[in-house]
Structure formats: C-alpha cells, structure tokens
Coordinates of C-alpha atoms in Angstrom, one line a residue:
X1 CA 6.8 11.2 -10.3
X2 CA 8.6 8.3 -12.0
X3 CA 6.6 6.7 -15.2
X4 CA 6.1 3.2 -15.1
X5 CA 6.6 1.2 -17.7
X6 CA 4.7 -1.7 -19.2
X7 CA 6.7 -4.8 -18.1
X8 CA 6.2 -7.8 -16.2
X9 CA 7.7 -6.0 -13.1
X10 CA 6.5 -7.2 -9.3
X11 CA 4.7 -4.3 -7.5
X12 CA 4.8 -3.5 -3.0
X13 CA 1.2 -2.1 -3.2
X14 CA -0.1 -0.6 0.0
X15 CA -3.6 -0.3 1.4
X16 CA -3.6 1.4 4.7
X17 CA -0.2 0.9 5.6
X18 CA -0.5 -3.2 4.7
X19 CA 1.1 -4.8 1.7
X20 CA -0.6 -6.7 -0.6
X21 CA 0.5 -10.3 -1.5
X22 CA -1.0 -13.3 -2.9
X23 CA -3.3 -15.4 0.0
X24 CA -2.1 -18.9 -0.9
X25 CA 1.7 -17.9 -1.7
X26 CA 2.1 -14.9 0.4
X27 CA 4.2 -13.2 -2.8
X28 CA 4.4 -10.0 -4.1
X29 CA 1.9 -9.8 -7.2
X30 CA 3.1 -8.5 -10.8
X31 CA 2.1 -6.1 -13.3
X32 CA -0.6 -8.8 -15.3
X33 CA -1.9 -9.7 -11.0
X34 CA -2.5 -5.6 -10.7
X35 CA -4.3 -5.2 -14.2
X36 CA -7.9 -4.8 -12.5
X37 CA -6.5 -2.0 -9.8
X38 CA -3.7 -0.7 -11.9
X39 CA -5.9 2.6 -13.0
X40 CA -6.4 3.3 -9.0
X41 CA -2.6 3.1 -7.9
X42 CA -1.4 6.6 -6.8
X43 CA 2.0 7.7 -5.1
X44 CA 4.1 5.7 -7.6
X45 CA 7.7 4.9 -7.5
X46 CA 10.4 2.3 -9.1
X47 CA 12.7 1.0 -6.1
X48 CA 15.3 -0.4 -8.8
X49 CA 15.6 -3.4 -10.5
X50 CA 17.0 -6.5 -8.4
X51 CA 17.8 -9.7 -9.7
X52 CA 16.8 -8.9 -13.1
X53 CA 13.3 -7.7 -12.3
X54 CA 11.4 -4.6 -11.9
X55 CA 10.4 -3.6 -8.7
X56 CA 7.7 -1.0 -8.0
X57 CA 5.8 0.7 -5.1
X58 CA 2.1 2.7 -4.6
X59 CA -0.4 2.8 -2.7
X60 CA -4.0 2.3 -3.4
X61 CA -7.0 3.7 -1.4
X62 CA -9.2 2.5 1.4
X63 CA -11.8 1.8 -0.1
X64 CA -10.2 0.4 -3.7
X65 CA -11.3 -3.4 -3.6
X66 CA -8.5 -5.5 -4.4
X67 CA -8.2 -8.5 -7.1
X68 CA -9.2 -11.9 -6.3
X69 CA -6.7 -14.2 -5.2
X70 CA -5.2 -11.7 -3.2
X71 CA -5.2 -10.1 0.7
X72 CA -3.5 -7.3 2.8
X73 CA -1.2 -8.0 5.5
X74 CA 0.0 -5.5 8.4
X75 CA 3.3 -4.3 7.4
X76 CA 5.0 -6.3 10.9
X77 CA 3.4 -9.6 9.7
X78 CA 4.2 -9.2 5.8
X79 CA 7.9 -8.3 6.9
X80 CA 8.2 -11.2 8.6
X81 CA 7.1 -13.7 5.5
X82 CA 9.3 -11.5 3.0
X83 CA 12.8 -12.9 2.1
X84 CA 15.6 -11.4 2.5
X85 CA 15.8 -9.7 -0.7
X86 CA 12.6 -8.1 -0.7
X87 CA 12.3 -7.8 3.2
X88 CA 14.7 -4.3 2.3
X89 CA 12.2 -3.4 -1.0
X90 CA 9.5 -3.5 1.5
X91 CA 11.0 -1.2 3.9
X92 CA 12.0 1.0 1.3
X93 CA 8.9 1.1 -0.6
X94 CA 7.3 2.0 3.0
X95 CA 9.9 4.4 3.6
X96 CA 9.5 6.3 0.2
X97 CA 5.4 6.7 0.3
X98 CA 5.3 7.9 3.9
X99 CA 7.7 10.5 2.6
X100 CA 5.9 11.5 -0.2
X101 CA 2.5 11.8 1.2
X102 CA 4.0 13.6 4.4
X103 CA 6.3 16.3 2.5
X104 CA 3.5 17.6 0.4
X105 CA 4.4 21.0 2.1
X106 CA 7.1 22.9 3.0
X107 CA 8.1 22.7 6.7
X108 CA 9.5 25.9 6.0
X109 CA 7.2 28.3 4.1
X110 CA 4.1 26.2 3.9
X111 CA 4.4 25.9 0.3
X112 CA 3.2 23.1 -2.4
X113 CA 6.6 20.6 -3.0
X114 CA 7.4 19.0 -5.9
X115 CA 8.9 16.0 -7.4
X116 CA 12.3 16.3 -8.8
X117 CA 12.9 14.2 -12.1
X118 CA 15.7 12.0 -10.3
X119 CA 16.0 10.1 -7.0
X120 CA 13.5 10.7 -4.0
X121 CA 13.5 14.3 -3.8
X122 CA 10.6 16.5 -3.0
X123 CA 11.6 20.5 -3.1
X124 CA 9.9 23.3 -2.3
X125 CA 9.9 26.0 -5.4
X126 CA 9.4 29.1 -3.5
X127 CA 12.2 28.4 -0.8
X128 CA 14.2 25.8 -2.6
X129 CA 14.4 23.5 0.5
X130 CA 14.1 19.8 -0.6
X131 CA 13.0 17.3 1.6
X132 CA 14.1 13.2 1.3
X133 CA 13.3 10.1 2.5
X134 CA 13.9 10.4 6.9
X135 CA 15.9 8.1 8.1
X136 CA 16.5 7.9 12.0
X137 CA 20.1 6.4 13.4
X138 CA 19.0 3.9 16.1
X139 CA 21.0 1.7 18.4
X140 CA 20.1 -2.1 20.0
X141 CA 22.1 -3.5 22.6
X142 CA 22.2 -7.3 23.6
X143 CA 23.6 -7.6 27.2
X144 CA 25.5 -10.5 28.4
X145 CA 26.5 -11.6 32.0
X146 CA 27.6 -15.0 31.5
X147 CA 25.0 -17.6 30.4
X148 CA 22.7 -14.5 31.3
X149 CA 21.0 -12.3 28.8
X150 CA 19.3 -8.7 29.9
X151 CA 15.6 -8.4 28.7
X152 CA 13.3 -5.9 28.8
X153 CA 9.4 -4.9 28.7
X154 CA 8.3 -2.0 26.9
X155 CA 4.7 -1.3 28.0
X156 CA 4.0 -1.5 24.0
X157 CA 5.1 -4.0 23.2
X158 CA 2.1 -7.3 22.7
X159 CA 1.5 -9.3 26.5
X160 CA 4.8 -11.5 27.4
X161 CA 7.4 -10.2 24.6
X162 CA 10.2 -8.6 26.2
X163 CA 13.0 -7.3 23.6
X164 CA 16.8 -5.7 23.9
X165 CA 17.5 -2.1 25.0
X166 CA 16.9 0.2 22.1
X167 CA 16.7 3.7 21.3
X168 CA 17.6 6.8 18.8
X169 CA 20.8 8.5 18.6
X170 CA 20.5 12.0 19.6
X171 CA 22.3 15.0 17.5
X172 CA 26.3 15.2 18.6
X173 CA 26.2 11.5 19.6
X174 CA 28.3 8.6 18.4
X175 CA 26.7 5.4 18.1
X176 CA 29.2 4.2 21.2
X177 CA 27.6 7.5 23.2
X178 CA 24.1 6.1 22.6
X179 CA 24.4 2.8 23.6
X180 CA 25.9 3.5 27.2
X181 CA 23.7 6.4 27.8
X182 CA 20.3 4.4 26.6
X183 CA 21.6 1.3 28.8
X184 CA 22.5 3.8 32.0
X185 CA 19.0 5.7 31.4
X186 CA 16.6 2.8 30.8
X187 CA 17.8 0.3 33.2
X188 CA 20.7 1.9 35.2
X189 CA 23.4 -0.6 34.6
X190 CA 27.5 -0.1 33.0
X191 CA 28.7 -2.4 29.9
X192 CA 31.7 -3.0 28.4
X193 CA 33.3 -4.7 26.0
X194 CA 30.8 -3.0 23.2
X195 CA 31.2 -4.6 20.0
X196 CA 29.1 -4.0 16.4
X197 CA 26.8 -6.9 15.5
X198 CA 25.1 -5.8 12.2
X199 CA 22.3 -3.6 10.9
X200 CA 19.0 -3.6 9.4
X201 CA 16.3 -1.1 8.1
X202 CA 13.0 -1.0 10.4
X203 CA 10.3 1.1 9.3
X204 CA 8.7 1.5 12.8
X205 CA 9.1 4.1 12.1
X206 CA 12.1 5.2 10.0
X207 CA 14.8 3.9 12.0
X208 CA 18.0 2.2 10.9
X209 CA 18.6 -0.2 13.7
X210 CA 22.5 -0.5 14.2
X211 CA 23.0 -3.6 16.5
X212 CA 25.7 -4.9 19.4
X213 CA 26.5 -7.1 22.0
X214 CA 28.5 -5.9 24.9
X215 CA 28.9 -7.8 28.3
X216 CA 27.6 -6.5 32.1
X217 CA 30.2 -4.5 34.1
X218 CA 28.2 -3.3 36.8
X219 CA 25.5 -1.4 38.3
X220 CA 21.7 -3.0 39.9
X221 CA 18.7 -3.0 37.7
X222 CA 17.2 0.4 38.1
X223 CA 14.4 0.5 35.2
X224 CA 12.5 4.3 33.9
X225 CA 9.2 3.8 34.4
X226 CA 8.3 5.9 31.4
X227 CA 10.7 3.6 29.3
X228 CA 10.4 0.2 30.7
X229 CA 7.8 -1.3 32.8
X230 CA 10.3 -4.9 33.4
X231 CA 13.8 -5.8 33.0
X232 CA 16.0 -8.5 34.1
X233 CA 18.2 -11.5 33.4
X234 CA 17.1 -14.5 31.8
X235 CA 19.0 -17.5 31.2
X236 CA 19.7 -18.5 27.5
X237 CA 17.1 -21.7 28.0
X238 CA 14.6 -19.9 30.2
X239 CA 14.0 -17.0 28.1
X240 CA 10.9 -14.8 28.2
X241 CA 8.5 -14.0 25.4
X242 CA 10.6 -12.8 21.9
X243 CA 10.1 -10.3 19.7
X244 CA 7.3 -11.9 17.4
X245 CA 9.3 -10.7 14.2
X246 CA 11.8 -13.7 13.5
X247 CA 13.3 -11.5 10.7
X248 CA 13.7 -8.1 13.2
X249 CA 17.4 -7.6 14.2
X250 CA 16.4 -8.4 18.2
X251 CA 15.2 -11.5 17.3
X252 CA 18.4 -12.6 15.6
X253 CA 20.7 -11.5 18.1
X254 CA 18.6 -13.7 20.8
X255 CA 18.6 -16.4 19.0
X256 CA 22.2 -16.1 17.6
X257 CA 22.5 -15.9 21.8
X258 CA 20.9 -19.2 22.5
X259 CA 22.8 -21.2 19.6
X260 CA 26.0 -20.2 21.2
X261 CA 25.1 -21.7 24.5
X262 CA 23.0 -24.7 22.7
X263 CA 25.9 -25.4 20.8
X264 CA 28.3 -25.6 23.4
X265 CA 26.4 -27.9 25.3
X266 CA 26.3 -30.4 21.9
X267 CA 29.9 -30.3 21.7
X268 CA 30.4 -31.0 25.6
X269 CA 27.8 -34.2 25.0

C-alpha cells in the first residue's frame, strides 16, 4: 500500500462508487479539504504527480459523513464536469480501487493477495500469480452513408439516447476483426473504408474505447434483439437523443459528425 505523504496534494475520494468534489466548484478537494475524514480513507493510492501536484485516490465508507462544503457525484456525472486532465485521474483512480477491493483473493488458489511495494500489483504468496489493474480492449464505430449517420438503441441506455455500435474485442481478434463482426452481428450491415478516430479510457466498466469512422457499403438493417432494441439512419440535423456524457468518445464523434456538415453549409452561405 503506498504511504501518503503530508502535502497539499488534491485527492479522487470515493463513496459508493461517486467522487467527491466541492458543491459550489465541482473540484477535486485537497489534503487541508479532507482533514476531518482523512483518518477514515481506506484503499489508498498515489496516481502520480501531474502538473506539479500530487494526486491521490481512496475510498471512504457508506456511512462516513463527509466535510461541509462538499457532495458526491455518480461517477457518469462527475466524468462529465472533470477536465481533460483529470477526466483520465478519475478513470484511473476508479480503475485502481475496483481492482484492489476485487483481487483480494486468488482466482487461482483462493488465497489472501498482497500489495507489492511498486506499481499496481496484487500477488498471491502461495501461488505467485499477481493480478493488475483489468483493462478490456473495446471498439466504437461511427457509420456514415452520406449526410446519414447509423444510430442505435441499447435497451440500457436512459429513454431517447441512442449511441454508436460498440463492443469488446474478443481473444485472437484485431481491432479491424471486431468492428466488422460487431457491425455484421448487431445490426447486419457491411462497411468500408474503416479508419482510426482516437481513444479514451471508460470505466463502465474497464474498457478502453478505441474509436472509428467507416462509411456504409451495404447490407438492410437487421438489428439483435438481445443487443439492440432500434437502429437506423439519422440525418446530421435530425439526430436522435445523444449520449448524455459530452466528454464520452460517442459523443465527440457525433458531434465532430455534425460540425462537418454544419460547417459546410457556412461555407456554401
């Protein structure tokens, strides 16, 4: 477990999987904010420093009353107020204490891990197996026909959003594999022209999201009910409802959509 020391460092403090920030300025609080719950704080970890300061991560339990002055947010609606710079500290620290309070065990022997003095590694001492932070390969696909984009409705997603085909890469795949099998599977259409977009830790629930654009090449909507429950084309000014997070990697490759078409139309004017 890594020893904190005593600095003016900022802290990603978790209650129930929801961050704690300050209610009026929605930031992340700092060592002399924490004083009051510091003695309660378990699972704790430094994430590094960035930009000259500290950053730390732990959790706090259930029923530990927090300072004045501050509030817990879900984890999808504190995301989506962090900056850029501490959106990935927030995955991280989310990513490192689900880790650590799910690898307690062995998956192996079913005996007591421990924490090694370096890095995030838990390891078993009777087996020697270590366990680390999970991280899980995902793809996102926006589809293009024209002025057209594809959307589709996952039954969990909130009433009205509709989002971009998604899913994990299986073992033996290559991310190129993924995308036209989860396209072909969830709503039976060919693409082409696949090209990478960018990429971006999500924590829902360990994923990596690696995302691209490819254009329609044929095929007729054919959705999988257990997948999808709607899917269809939309166009770019008469979209449906959007993923709620404006920071998530969907959202930005809509909207990066729209401009193109919104911007061409300025020019043209």
């Amino acid at each position: 477990m890594t020893t904190i020391p005593q600095q003016q460092a900022h802290w990603l403090i978790f209650q129930n999987d929801a961050l704690v920030v300050w209610r009026d300025s929605e930031g992340l609080p700092n060592d002399q904010d924490i004083v009051a719950i510091k003695p309660y704080l378990i699972r704790q970890f430094s994430l590094g420093l960035w930009n000259n300061v500290d950053y730390y991560c732990a959790e706090i339990d259930q029923g530990c009353s927090i300072s004045e002055g501050l509030q817990t947010l879900p984890l999808r609606q504190a995301l989506a107020i962090l900056q850029d710079e501490t959106y990935s500290l927030g995955v991280k620290a989310h990513s490192v204490l689900t880790w650590d309070k799910n690898h307690r065990f062995c998956g192996r022997c079913g005996g007591h891990t421990a924490h090694q003095h370096k890095g995030f590694e838990r390891t078993c001492p009777e087996c020697e197996l270590s366990f680390f932070p999970r991280i899980s390969p995902s793809i996102i696909v926006l589809i293009k026909k024209g002025d057209h984009l594809l959307m589709a409705r996952s039954p969990h997603f909130l009433p009205g959003v509709y989002g971009l085909i998604a899913g994990f890469v299986e073992p033996g795949e290559r991310l190129e594999e993924t995308v036209h099998r989860e396209v072909l599977e969830e709503v039976g259409i060919q693409i082409k022209n696949l090209v990478y977009a960018c990429s971006q830790p999500w924590p829902f629930p360990d994923s990596l999201m690696i995302a691209f654009t490819a254009d329609y090449a044929g095929g007729e909507i054919v959705i999988d009910d257990d997948e999808i429950e709607a899917a269809g084309w939309y166009k770019y000014d008469d979209l449906p409802g959007r993923p709620s997070v404006a920071t998530s990697v969907a959202a930005k490759l809509i909207d990066a959509f729209v401009a193109s078409f919104e911007h061409h139309e300025a020019d043209v004017i």
